[in-house]
PDB file of C-alpha atoms in Angstrom:
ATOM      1  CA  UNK A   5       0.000   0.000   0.000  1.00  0.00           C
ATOM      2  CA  UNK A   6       1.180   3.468  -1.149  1.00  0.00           C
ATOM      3  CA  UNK A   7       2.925   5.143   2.081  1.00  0.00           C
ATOM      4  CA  UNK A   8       1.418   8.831   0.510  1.00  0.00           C
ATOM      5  CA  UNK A   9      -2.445   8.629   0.950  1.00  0.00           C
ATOM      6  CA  UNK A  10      -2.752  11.913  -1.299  1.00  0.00           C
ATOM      7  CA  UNK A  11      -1.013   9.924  -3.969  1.00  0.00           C
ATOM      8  CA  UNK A  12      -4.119   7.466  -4.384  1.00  0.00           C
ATOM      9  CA  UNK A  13      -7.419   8.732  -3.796  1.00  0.00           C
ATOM     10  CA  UNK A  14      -8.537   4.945  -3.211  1.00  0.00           C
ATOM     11  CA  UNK A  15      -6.737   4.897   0.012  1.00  0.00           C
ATOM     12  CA  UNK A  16      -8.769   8.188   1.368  1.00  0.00           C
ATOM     13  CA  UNK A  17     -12.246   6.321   0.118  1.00  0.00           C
ATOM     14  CA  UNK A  18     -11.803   3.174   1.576  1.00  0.00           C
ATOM     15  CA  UNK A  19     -11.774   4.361   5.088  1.00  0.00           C
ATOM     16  CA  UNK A  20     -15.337   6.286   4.604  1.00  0.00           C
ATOM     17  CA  UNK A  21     -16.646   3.318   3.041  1.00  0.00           C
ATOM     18  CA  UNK A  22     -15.455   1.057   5.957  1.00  0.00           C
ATOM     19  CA  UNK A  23     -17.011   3.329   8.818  1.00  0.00           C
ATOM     20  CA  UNK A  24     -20.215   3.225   6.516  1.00  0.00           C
ATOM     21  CA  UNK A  25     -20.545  -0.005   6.156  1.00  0.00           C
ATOM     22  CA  UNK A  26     -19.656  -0.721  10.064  1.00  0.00           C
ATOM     23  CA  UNK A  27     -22.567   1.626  11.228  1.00  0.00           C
ATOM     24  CA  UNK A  28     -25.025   1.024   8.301  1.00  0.00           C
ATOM     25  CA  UNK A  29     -24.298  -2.122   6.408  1.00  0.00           C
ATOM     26  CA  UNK A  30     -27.575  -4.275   6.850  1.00  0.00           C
ATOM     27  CA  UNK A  31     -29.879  -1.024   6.762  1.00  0.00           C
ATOM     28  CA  UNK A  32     -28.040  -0.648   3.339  1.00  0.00           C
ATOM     29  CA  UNK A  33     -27.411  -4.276   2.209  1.00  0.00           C
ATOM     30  CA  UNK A  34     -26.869  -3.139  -1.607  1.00  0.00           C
ATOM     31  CA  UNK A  35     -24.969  -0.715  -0.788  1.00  0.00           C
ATOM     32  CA  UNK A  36     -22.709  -3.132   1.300  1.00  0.00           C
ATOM     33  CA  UNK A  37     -22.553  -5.637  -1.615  1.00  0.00           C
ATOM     34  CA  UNK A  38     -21.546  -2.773  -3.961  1.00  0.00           C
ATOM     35  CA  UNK A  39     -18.883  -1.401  -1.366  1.00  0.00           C
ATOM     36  CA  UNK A  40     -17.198  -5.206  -1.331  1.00  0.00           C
ATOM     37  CA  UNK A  41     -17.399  -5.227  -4.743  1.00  0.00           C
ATOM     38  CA  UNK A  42     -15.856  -1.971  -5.025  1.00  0.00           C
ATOM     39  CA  UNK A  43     -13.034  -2.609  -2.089  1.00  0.00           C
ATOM     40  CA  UNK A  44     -12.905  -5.953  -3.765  1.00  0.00           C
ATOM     41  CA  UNK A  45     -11.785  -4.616  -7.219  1.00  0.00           C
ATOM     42  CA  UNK A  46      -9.577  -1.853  -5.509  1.00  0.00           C
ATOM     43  CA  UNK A  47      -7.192  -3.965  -3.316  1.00  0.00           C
ATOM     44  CA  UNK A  48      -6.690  -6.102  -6.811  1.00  0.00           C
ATOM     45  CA  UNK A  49      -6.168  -2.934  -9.028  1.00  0.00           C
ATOM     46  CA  UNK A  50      -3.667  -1.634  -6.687  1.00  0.00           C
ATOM     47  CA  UNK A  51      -1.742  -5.108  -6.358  1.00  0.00           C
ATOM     48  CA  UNK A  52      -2.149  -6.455  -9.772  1.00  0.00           C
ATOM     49  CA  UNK A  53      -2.689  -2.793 -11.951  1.00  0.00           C
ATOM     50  CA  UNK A  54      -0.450  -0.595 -10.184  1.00  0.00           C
ATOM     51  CA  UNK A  55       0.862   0.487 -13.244  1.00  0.00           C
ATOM     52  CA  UNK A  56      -1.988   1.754 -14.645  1.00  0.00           C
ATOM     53  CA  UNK A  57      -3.524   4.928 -14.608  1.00  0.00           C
ATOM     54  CA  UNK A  58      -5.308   5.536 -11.352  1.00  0.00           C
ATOM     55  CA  UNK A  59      -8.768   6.903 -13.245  1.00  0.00           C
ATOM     56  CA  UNK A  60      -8.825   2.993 -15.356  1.00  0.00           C
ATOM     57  CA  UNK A  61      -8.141   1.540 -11.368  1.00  0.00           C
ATOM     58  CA  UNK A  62     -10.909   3.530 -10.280  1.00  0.00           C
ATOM     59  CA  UNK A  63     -12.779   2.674 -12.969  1.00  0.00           C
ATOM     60  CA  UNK A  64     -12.787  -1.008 -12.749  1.00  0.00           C
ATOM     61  CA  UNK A  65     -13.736  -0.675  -8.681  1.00  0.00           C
ATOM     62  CA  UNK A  66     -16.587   1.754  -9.670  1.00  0.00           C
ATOM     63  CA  UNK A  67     -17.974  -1.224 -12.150  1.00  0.00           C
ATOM     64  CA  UNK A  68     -17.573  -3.633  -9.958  1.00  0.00           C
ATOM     65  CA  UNK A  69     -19.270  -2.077  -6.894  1.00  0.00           C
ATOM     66  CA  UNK A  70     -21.853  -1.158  -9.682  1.00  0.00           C
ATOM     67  CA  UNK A  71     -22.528  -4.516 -10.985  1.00  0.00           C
ATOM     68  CA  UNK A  72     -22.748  -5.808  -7.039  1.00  0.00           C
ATOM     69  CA  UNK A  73     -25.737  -3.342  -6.355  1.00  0.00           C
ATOM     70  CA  UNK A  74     -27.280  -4.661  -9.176  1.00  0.00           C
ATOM     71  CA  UNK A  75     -27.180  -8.359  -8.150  1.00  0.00           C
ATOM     72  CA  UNK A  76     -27.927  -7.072  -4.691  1.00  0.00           C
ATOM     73  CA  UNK A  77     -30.985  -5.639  -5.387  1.00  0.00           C
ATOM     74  CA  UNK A  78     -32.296  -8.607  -7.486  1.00  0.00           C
ATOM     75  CA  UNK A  79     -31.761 -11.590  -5.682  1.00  0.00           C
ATOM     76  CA  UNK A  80     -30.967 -10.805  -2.151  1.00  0.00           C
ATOM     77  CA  UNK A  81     -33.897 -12.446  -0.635  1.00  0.00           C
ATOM     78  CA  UNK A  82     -33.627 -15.671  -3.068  1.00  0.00           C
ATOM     79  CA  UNK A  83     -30.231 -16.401  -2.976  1.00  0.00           C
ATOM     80  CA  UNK A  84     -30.069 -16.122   0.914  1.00  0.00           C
ATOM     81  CA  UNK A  85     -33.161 -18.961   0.517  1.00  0.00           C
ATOM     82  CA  UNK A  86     -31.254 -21.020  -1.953  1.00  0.00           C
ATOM     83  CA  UNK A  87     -27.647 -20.725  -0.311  1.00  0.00           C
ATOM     84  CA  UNK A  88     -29.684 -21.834   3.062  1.00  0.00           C
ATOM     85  CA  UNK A  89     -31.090 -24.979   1.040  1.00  0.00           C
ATOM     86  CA  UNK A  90     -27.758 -26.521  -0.331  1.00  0.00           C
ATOM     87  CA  UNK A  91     -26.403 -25.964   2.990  1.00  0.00           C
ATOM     88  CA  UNK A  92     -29.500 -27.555   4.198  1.00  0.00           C
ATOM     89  CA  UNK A  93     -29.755 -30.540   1.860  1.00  0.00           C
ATOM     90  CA  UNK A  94     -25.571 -30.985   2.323  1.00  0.00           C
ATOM     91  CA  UNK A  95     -26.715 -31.522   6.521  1.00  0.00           C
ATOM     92  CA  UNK A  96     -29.552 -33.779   5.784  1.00  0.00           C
ATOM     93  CA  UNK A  97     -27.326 -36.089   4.081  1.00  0.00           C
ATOM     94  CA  UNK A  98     -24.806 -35.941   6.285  1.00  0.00           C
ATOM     95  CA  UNK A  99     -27.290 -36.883   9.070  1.00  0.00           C
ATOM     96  CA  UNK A 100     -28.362 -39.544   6.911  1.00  0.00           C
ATOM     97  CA  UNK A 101     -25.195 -41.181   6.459  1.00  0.00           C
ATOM     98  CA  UNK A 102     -24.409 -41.237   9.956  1.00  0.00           C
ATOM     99  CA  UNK A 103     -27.976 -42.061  11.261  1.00  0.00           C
ATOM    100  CA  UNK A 104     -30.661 -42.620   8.482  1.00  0.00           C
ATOM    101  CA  UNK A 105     -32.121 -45.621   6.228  1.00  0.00           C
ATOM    102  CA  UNK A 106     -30.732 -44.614   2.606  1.00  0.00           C
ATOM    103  CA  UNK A 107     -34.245 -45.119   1.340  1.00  0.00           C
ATOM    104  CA  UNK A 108     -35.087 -41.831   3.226  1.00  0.00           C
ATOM    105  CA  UNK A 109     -32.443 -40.041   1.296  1.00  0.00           C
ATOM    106  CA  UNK A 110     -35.396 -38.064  -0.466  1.00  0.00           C
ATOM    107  CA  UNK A 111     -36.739 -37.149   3.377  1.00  0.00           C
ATOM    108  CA  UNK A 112     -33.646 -36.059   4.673  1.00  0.00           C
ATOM    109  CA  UNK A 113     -32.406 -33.788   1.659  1.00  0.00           C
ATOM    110  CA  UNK A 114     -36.148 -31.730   1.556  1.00  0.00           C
ATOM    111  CA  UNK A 115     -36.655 -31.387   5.342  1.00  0.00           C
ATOM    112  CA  UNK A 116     -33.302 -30.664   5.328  1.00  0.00           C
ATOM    113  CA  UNK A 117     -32.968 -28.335   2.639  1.00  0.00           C
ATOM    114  CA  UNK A 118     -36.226 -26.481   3.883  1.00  0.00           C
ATOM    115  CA  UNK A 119     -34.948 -26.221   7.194  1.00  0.00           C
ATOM    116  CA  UNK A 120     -31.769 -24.813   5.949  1.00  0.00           C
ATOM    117  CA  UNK A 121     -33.462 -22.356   3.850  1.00  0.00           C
ATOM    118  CA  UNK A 122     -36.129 -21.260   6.513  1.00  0.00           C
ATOM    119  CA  UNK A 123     -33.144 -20.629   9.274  1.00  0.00           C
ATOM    120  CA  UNK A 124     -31.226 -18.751   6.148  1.00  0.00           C
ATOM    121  CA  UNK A 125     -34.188 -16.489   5.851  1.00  0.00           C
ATOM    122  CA  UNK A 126     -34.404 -15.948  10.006  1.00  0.00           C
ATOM    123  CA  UNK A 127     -30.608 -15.299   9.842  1.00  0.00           C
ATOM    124  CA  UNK A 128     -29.904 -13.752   7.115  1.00  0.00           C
ATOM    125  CA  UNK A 129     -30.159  -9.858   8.828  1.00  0.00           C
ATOM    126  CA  UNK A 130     -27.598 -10.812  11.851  1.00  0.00           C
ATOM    127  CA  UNK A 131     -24.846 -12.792   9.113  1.00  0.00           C
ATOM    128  CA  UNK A 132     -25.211  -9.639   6.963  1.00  0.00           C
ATOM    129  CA  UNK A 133     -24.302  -7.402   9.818  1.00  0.00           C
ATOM    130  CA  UNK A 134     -21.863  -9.715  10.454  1.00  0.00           C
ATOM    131  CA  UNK A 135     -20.357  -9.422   7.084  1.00  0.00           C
ATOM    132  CA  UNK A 136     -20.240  -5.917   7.061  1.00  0.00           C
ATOM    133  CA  UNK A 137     -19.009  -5.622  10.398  1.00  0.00           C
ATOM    134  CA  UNK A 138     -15.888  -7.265   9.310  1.00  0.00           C
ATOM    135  CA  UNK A 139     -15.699  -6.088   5.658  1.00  0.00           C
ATOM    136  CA  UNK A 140     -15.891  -1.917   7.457  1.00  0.00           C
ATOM    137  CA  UNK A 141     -13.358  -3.386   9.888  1.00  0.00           C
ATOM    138  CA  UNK A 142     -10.668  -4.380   7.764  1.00  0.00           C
ATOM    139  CA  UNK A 143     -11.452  -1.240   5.616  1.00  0.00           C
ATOM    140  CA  UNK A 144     -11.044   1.123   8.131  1.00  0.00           C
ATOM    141  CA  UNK A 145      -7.879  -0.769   9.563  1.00  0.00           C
ATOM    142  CA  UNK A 146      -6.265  -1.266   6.166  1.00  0.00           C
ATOM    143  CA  UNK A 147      -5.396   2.616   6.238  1.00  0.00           C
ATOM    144  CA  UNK A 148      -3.199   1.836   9.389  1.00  0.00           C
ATOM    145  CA  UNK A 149       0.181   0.521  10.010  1.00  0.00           C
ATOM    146  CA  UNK A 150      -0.514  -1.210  13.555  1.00  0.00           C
ATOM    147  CA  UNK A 151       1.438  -4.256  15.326  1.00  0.00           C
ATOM    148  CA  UNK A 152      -0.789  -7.776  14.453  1.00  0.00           C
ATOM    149  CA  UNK A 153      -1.455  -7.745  18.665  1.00  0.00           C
ATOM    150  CA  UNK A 154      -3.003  -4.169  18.146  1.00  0.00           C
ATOM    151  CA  UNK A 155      -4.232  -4.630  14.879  1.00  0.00           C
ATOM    152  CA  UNK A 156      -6.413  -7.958  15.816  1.00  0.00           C
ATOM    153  CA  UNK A 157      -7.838  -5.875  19.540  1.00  0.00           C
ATOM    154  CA  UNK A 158      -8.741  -3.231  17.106  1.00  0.00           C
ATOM    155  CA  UNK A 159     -10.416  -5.332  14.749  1.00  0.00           C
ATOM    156  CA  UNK A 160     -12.401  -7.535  17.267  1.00  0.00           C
ATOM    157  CA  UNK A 161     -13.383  -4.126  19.038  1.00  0.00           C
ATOM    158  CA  UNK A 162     -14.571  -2.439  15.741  1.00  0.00           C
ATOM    159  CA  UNK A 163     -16.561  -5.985  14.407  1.00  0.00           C
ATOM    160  CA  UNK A 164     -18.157  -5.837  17.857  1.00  0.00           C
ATOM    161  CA  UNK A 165     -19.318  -2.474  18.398  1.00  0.00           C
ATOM    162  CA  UNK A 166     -20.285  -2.213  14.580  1.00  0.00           C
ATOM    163  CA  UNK A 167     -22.687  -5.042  15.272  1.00  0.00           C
ATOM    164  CA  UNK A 168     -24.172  -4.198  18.518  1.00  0.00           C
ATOM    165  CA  UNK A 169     -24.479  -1.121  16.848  1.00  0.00           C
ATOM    166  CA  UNK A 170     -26.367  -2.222  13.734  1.00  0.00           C
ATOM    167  CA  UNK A 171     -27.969  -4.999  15.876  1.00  0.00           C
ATOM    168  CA  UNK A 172     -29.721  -2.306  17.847  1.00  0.00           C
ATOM    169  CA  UNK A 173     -30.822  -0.699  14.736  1.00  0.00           C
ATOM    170  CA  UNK A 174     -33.223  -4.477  13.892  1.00  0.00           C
ATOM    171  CA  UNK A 175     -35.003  -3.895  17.524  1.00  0.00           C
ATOM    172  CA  UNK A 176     -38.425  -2.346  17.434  1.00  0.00           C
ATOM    173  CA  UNK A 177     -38.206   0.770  19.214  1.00  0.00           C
ATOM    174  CA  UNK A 178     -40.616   1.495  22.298  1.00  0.00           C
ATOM    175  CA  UNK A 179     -43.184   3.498  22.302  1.00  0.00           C
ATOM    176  CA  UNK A 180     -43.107   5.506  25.664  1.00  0.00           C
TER     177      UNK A 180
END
């Protein structure tokens, strides 16, 4: 990583986008999936493109960030479901191969799948805070030089109070 941050205006942006995403990440889930894809594309521009001009390394992070909100705001929902199904069907046969008849194979793959995808769907908000707890971590991190003692305390404390944070956000507030 460039030692100047005025050099690269990447280095500046990430930052901003990692405090975003660890205060805001589930409210904004496309905008989380677009901000991976964009930090994504970034870190590989600036290890693999380096050479190039910083506008086509920009470029490239903008598109993919861009092409992440779009998938984002299409199939959240259904590929949370269907992700929760393999995972589910993959359990069901391993319970079945420790435990079951193989003539319930068909049993074990459909309650499992649907049990996968059903606990998927009651998950999904706390893993996404999750994963943009860590992703606005390591963002906001990145821009520091820090010892790996001080680096992983910061990170844990960061992960943590971005999700109690955003956590708080999913509770119904009281009417008093």
């Amino acid at each position: 990583m460039p030692t100047d941050l005025f050099s690269d205006p990447l280095l500046l942006i990430t930052p901003i986008i990692g405090l975003v995403l660890l205060v805001w990440g589930r409210r904004l889930f496309w905008l989380l999936v677009g901000c991976a894809g964009f930090l994504l594309a970034s870190q590989l521009c600036n290890e693999y493109l380096a050479a190039q001009a910083t506008w086509i390394r920009i470029a490239i992070s903008i598109t993919a960030g861009l092409v992440g909100i779009i998938l984002a705001l299409m199939i959240q929902r259904l590929a949370f479901a269907i992700a929760g199904y393999y995972a589910g069907v993959t359990c069901g046969l391993l319970v079945l191969a420790h435990y079951g008849n193989p003539a319930d194979e068909r049993v074990f793959t459909i309650i499992g799948g649907l049990l996968g995808a059903l606990l998927a769907m009651l998950l999904m908000d706390h893993v996404i805070i999750l994963l943009a707890c860590l992703i606005g971590a390591n963002a906001i991190l990145d821009l520091f030089t820090l010892t790996p003692l001080i680096h992983t305390i910061s990170f844990i404390v960061l992960v943590v109070a971005g999700f109690i944070f955003q956590f708080r956000q999913l509770q119904p507030k009281s009417k008093e």
